[in-house]
Coordinates of C-alpha atoms and ligand atoms in Angstrom, one line a residue:
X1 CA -13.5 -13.4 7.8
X2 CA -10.8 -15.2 9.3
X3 CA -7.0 -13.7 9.5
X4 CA -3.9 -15.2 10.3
X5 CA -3.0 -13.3 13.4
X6 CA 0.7 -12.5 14.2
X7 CA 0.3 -12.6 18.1
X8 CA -1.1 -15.9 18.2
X9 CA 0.5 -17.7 15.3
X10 CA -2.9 -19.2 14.2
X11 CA -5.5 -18.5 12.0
X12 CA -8.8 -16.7 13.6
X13 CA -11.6 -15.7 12.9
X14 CA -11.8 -12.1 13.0
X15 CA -14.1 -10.3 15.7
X16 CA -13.8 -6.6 15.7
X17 CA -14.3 -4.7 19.3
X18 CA -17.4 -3.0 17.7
X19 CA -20.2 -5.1 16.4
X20 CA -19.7 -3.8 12.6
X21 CA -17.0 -1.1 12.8
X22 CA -13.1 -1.8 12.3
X23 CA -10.5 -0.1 13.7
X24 CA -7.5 -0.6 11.7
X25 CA -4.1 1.1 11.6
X26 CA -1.3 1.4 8.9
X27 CA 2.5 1.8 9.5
X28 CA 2.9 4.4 6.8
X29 CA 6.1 5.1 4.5
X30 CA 9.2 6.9 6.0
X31 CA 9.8 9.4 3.3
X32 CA 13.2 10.5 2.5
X33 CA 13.3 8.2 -0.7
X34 CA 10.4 7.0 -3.3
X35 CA 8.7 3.8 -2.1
X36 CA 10.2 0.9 -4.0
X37 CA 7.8 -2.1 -5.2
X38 CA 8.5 -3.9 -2.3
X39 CA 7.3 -1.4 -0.1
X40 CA 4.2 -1.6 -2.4
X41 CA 3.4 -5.2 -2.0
X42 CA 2.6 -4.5 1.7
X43 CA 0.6 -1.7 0.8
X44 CA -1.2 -3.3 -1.5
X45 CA -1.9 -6.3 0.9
X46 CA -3.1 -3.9 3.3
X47 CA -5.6 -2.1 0.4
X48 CA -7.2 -5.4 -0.1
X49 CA -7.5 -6.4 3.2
X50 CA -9.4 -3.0 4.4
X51 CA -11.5 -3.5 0.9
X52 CA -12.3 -7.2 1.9
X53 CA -13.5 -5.9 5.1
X54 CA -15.7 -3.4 3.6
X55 CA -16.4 -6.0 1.1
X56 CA -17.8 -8.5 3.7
X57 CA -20.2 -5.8 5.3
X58 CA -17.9 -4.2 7.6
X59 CA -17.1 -0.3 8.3
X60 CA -13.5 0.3 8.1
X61 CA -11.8 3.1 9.9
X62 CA -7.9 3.5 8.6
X63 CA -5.2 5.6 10.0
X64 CA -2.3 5.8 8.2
X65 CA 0.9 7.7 9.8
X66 CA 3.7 9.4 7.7
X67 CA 6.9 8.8 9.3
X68 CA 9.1 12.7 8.1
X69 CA 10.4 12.6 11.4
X70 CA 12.5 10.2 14.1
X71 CA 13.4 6.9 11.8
X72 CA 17.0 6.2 12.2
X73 CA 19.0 4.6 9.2
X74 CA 18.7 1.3 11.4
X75 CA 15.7 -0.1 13.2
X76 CA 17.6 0.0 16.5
X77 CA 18.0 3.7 16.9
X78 CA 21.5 4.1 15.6
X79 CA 22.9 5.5 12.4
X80 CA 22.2 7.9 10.4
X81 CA 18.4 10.5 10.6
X82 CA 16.6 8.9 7.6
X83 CA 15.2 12.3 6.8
X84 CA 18.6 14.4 6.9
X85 CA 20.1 11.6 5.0
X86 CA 17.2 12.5 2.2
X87 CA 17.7 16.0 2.6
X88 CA 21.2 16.1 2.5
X89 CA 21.7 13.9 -0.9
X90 CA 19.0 16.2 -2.4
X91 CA 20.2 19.6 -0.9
X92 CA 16.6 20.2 0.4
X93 CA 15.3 21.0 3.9
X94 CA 13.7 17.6 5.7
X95 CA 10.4 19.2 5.3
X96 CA 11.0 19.6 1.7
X97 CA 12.2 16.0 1.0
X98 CA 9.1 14.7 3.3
X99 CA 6.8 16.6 1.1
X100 CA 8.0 15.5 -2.2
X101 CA 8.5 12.3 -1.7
X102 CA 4.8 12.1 0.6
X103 CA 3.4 13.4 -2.7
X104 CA 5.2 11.0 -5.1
X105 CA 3.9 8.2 -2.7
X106 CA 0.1 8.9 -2.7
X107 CA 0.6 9.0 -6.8
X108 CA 2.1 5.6 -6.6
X109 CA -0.7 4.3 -4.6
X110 CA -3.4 6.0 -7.0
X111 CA -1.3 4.5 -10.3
X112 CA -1.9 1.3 -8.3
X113 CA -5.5 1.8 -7.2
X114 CA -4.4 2.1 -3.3
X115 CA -7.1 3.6 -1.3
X116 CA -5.8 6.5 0.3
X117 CA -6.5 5.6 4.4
X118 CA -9.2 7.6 6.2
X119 CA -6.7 9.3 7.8
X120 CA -3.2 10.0 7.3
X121 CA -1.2 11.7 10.1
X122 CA 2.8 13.0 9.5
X123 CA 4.5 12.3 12.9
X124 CA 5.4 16.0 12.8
X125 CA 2.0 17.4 13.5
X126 CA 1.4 15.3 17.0
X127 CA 4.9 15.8 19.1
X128 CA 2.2 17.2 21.7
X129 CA 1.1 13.7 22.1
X130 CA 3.8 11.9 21.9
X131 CA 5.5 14.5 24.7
X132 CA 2.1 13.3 26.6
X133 CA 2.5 9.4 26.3
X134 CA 6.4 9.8 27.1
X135 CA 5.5 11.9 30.3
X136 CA 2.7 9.2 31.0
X137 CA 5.3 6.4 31.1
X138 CA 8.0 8.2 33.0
X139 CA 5.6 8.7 35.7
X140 CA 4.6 5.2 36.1
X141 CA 8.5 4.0 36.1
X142 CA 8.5 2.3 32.2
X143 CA 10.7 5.2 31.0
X144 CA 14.1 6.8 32.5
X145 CA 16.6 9.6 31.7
X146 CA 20.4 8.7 30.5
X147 CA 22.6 10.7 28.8
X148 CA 20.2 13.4 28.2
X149 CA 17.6 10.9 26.1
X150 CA 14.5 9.0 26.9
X151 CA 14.5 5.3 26.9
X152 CA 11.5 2.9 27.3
X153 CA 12.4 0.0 29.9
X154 CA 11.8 -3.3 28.7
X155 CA 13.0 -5.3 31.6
X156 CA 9.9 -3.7 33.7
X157 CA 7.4 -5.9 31.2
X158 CA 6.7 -9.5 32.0
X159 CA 6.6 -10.3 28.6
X160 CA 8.7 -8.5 25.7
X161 CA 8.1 -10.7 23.0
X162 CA 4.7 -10.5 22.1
X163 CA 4.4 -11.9 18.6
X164 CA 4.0 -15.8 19.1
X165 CA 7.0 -16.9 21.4
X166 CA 9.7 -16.0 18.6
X167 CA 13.0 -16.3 19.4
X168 CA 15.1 -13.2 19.5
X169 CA 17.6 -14.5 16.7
X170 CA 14.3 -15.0 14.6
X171 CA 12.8 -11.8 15.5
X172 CA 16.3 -9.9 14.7
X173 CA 16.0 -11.2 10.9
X174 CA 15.7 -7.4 9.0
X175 CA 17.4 -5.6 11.3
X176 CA 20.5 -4.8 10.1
X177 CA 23.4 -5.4 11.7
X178 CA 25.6 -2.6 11.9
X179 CA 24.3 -1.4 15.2
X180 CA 26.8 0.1 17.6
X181 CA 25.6 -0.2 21.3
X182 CA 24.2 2.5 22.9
X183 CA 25.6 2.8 26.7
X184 CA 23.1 4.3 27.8
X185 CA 20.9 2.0 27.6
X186 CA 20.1 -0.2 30.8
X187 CA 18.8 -3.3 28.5
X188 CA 19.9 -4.4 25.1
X189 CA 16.6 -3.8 23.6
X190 CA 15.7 -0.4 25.7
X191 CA 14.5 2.1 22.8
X192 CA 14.4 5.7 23.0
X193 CA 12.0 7.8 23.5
X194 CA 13.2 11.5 23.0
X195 CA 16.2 12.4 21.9
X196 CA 18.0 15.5 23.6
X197 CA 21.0 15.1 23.0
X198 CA 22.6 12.5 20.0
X199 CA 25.2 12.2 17.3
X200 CA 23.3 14.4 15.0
X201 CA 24.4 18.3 15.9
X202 CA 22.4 19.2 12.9
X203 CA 18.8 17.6 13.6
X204 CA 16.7 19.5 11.4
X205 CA 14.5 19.1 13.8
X206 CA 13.5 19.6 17.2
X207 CA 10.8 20.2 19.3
X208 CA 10.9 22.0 23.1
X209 CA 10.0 19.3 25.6
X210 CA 10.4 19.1 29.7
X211 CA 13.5 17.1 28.6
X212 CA 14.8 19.9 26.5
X213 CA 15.0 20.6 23.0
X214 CA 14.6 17.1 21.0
X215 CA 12.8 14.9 18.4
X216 CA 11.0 11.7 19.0
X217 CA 12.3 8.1 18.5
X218 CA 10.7 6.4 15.6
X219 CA 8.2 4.2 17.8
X220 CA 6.0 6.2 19.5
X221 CA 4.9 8.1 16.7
X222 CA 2.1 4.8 15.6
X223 CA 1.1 4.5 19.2
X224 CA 0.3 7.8 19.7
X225 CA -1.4 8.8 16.1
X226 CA -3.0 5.2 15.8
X227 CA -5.0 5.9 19.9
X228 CA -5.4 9.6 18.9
X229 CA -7.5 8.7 16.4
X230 CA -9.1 5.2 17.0
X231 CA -8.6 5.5 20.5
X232 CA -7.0 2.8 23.1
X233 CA -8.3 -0.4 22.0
X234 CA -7.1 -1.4 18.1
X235 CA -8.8 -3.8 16.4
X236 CA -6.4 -4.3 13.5
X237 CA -2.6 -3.1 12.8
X238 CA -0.4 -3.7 9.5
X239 CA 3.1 -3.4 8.5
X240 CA 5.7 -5.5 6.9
X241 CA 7.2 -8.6 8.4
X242 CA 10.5 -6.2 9.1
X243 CA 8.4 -4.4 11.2
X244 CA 6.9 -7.4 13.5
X245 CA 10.8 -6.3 15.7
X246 CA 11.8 -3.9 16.9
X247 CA 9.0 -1.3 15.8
X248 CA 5.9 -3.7 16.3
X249 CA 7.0 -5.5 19.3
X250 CA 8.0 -1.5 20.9
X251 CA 4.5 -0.3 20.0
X252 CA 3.3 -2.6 22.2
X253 CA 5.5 -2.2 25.0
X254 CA 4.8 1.7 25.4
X255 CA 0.7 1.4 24.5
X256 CA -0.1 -1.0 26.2
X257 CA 2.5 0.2 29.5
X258 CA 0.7 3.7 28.7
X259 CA -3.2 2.4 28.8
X260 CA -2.4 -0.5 31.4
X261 CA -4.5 -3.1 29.2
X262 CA -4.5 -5.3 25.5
X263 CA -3.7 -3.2 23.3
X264 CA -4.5 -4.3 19.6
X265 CA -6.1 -7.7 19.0
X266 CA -4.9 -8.5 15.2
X267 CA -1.5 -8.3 13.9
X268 CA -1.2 -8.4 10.0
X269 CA 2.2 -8.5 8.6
X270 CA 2.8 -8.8 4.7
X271 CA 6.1 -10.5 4.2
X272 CA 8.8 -9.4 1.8
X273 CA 9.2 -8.8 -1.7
X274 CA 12.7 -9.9 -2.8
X275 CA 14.5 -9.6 -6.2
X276 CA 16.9 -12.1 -7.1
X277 CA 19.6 -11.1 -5.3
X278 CA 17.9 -10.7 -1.9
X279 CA 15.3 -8.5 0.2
X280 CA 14.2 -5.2 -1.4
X281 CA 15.1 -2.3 0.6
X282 CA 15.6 0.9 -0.4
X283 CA 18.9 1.5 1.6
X284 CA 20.9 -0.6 -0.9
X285 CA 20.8 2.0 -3.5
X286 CA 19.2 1.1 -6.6
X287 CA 15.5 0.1 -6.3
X288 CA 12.6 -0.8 -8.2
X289 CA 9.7 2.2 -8.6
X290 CA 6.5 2.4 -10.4
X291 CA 7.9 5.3 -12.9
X292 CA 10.8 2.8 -13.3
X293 CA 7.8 0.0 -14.0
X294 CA 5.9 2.5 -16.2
X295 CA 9.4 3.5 -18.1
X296 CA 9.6 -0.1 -19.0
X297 CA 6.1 0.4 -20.2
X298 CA 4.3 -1.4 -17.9
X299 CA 1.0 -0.8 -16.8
X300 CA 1.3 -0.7 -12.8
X301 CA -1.9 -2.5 -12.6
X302 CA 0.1 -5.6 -14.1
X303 CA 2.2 -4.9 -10.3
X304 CA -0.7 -5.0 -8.9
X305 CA -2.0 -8.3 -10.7
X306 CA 1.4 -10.0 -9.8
X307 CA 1.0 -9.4 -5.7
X308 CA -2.4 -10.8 -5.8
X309 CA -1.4 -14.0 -7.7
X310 CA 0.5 -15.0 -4.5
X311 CA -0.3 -15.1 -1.0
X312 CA 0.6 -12.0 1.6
X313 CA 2.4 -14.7 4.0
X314 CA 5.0 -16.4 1.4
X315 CA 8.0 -14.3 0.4
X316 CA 7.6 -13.3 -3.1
X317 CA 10.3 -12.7 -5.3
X318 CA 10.5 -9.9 -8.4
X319 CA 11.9 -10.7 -11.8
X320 CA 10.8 -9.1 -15.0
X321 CA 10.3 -12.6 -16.8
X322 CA 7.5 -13.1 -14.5
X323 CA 6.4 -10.1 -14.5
X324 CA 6.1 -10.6 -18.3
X325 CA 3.8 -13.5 -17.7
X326 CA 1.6 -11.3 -15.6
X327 CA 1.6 -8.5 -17.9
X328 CA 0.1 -10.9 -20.7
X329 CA -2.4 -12.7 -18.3
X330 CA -3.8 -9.1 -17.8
X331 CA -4.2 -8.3 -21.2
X332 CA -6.0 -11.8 -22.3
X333 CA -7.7 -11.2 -19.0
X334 CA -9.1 -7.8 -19.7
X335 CA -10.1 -8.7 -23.3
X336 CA -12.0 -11.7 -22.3
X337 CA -14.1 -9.6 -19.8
X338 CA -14.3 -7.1 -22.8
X339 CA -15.7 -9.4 -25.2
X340 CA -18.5 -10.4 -22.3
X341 CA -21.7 -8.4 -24.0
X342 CA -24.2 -6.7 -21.7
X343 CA -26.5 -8.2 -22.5
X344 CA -29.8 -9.6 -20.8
X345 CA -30.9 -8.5 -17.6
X346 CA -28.5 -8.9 -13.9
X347 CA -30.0 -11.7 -12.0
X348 CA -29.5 -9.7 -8.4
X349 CA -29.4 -13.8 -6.7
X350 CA -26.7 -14.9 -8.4
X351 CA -25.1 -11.5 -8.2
X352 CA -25.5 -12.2 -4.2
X353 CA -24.6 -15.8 -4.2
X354 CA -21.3 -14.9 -6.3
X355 CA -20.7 -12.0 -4.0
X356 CA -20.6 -14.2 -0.6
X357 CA -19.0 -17.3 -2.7
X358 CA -16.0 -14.5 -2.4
X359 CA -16.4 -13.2 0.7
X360 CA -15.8 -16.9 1.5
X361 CA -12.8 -18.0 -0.4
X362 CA -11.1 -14.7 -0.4
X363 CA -12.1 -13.9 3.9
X364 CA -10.0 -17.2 4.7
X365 CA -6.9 -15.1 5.2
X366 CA -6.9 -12.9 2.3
X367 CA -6.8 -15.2 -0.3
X368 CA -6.3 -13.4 -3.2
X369 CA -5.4 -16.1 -6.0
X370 CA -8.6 -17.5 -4.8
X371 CA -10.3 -14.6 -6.0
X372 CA -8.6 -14.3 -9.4
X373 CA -9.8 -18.2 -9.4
X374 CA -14.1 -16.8 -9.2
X375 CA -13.3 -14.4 -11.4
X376 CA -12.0 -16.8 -14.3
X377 CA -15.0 -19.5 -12.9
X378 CA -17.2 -16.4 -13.4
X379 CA -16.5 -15.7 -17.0
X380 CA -16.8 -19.8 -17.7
X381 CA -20.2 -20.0 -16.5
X382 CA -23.7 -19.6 -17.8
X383 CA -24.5 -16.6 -16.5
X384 CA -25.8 -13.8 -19.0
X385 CA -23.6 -11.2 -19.8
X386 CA -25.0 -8.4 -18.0
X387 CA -24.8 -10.6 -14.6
X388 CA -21.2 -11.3 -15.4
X389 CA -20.1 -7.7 -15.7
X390 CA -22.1 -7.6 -12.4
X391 CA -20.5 -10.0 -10.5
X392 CA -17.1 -8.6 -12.3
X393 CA -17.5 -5.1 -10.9
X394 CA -18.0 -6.4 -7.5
X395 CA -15.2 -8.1 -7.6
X396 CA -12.9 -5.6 -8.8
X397 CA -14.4 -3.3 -5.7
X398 CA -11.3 -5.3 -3.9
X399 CA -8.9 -6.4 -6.9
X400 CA -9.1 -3.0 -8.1
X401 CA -7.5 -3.9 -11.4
X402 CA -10.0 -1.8 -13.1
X403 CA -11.4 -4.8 -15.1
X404 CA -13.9 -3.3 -17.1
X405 CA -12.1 0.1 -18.1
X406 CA -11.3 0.0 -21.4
X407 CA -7.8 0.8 -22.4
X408 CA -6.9 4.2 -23.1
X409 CA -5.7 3.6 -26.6
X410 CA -8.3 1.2 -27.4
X411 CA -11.0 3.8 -26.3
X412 CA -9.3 6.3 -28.2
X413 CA -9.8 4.5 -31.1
X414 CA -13.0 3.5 -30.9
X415 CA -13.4 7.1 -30.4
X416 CA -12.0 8.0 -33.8
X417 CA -12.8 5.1 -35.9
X418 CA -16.4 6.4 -35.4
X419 CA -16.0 9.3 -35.9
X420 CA -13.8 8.9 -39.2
X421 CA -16.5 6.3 -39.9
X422 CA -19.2 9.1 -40.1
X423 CA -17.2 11.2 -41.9
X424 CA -17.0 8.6 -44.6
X425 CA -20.5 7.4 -44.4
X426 CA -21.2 11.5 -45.4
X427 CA -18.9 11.7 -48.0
X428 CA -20.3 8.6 -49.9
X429 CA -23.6 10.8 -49.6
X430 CA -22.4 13.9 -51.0
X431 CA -20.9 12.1 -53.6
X432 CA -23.9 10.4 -54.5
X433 CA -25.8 14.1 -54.6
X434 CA -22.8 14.7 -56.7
X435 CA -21.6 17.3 -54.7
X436 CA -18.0 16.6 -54.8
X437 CA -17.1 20.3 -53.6
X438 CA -18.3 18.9 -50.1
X439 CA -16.8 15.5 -50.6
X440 CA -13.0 17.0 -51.0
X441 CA -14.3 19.3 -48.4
X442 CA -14.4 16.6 -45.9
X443 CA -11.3 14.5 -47.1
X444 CA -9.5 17.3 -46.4
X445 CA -10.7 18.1 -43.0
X446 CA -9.7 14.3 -42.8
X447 CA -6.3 14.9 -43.9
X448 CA -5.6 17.9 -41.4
X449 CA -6.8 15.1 -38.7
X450 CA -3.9 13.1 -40.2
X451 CA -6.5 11.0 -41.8
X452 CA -5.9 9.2 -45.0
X453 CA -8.5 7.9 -47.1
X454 CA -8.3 5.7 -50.2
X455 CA -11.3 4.6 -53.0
X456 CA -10.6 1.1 -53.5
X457 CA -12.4 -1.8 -55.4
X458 CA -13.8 -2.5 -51.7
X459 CA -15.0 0.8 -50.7
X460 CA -12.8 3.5 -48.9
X461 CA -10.2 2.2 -46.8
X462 CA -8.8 4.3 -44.0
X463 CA -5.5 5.0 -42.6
X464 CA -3.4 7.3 -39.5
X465 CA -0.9 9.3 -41.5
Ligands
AMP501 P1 9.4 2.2 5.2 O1 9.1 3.3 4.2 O2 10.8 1.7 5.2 O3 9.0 2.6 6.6 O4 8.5 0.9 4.9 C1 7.2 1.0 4.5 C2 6.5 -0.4 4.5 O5 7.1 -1.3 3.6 C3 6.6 -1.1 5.9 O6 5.4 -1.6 6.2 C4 7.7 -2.1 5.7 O7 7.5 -3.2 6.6 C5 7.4 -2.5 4.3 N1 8.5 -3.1 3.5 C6 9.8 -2.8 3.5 N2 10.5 -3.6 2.7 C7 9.7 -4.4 2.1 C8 9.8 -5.5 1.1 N3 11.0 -5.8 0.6 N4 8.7 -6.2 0.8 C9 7.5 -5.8 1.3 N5 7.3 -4.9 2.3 C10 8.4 -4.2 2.6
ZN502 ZN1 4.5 2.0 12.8

């Protein structure tokens, strides 16, 4: 497998810590709103890659936190609680709105056949360890007191920007630009903490801590949850570009100022889905959602489709003509693997050889077009039918764009067409016994189906009522 890495700028092969065994962490949703499609791509990017890994003979270990706590309506820890903003517009308590919408998250995912992580922590059930990790860097000087909160020093690290010598106008791109400066704050980019004391009277929530009653900054919550359960040395972490500064670059300041070594060694970042008028987010209002995508009557596996026709590292941008396109490529695409018989007996080396031909072209930095590429250069070649579907299944372990299911409807009918075929099949007996009583007997149990029959020249013709 070789991943682009964020902290070197390069491609690299991938070497997990463990011989075997990935560690990989998620940045999970913040939810006071429903994820919009955007939100989706990087999720989806991040379901392949962990599949991919499991794919290529790896054992995967995923944490996922749930951000219902801490995540200020700007990156830079100003503006409004994103939770209370939720909670307010709804006229629920924050643990309501963080429930509901963690819910209506984890049914997006399944509609888009996103693997729910190993683990998946809110950042309200560990403010125990994040008290513990805050203490831990106040004692060895990376941390101070003003104005009642705790901020994380940045000007005691030698090196602040991690991810590939970026310059700070570059690394500033997504964070919005209404921050108002925060004088308590020795260094521009200081971040808190803990908050004791803020704009926000009415915090939902707060926690008892030696500083007093508080809540958490948004950053520690992934360092903490992401070494509670995979412990101090991370293989893998993933999160959208917008989160490579500040939350990415902050995650590595307190970890690695907390454990006094490397922290994580990969650094995936999915970049952004835009629509034509600009980035995605789901601040400016109206967004995209899968119900919306299913109230247009799309199937959300022709979303799914469309991410994996591009690459994770190029921005990607939403219309519904394209989407169109995609949504018709799926259907030709499902009914060609449809009308592959099973037939003849899977040939287990060529199921092998196809299986690492993808591990291959789909491992050089997730490589997902390259994927859909085998799977139309599978259903070209000479392969029996039975090995086909073989090789397809596999596949789909990781495309998970349930190739071989058969459509609902379709499988309905096939459900009732033989069944209304019997039906007439025993009606043409009884007839032929001359026992019309039982012949009218089953057209009319027809009927009640809403089944219509007809005698013609050609033989009984059916109809739905
Ligand atoms: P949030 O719920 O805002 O914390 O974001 C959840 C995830 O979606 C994070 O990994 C973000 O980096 C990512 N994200 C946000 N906006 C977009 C976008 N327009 N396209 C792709 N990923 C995004
Ligand atoms: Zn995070």
């Amino acid at each position: 497998m070789r991943l682009y890495n964020s902290l070197t700028k390069r491609v690299e092969e991938f070497i997990p810590i463990e011989e075997g065994r990935v560690s990989m962490y998620t940045c999970g949703p913040t939810v006071y709103h429903f994820a919009h499609i955007g939100n989706l791509r990087s999720y989806i990017c991040e379901d392949v890659l962990e599949k991919l890994l499991r794919f290529s003979g790896l054992d995967v270990k995923r944490v996922m936190n749930i951000t219902d706590v801490g995540h200020l309506s700007s990156d830079a820890d100003t503006g409004e609680d994103k939770m209370l903003k939720g909670a307010k517009r709804e006229h629920k308590t924050v643990m309501e709105i963080a429930r509901y919408y963690t819910d209506a998250f984890f049914s997006d995912c399944a509609k888009l056949n996103i693997k729910t992580p190993d683990v998946v922590e809110p950042a309200t059930n560990c403010i125990p360890e994040f008290i513990h990790m805050i203490e831990g860097l106040l004692e060895k000087g990376y941390a101070y007191k003003a104005g009642e909160n705790i901020y994380f020093d940045t000007s005691r690290l030698k090196e602040y920007y991690v991810f590939g010598n970026q310059n700070e106008d570059e690394l500033m791109v997504g964070v919005r630009d209404d921050v108002t400066e925060d004088t308590n704050k020795r260094n521009k980019n200081d971040f808190v903490l803990w908050f004791t004391k803020s704009k926000f009277e009415d915090q939902a929530l707060k926690w008892e801590s030696p500083w007093g009653v508080g809540y958490p900054g948004w950053h520690i919550e992934c360092s903490c949850i992401s070494m509670k359960h995979l412990g101090e040395r991370l293989d893998l972490h993933c999160g959208g570009i917008d989160n490579m500064f500040p939350h990415h670059t902050n995650e590595i300041a307190q970890s690695e100022s907390f454990i006094g070594h490397k922290w994580c060694n990969y650094w995936f970042h999915v970049h952004h889905l835009n629509d034509e008028t600009g980035k995605m987010s789901k601040s400016k209002g109206e967004f995209l959602t899968v119900s919306l995508l299913e109230k247009k009557g799309y199937d959300p596996l022709v979303y799914r489709l469309f991410v994996l026709q591009s690459h994770y590292r190029k921005p990607l941008t939403f219309s519904f003509e394209t989407l169109d396109q995609t949504a018709a490529t799926y259907k030709k695409l499902k009914s060609r693997i449809a009308a592959v018989a099973d037939e003849g007996n899977v040939d287990e080396a060529a199921l092998k050889e196809w299986h690492d031909k993808f591990v291959q072209a789909v491992g050089d930095d997730c490589n997902t077009a390259m994927g859909l590429t085998l799977l139309y250069d599978v259903l070209k070649s000479e392969l029996n039918g039975a090995t086909k579907r073989g090789i397809i299944e596999d596949y789909d372990r990781v495309l998970s764009l349930d190739l071989l299911k058969e459509d609902e409807e379709e499988a309905v009918d096939d459900e009732l067409r033989a069944y209304v075929e019997a039906r007439i099949e025993e009606r043409a007996e009884a007839k032929k016994a001359k026992d019309f009583a039982r012949a009218d007997a089953i057209r009319d149990e027809l009927a009640s189906k809403g089944i219509m029959i007809k005698d013609t020249r050609e033989g009984v013709v059916w109809s739905r009522a």
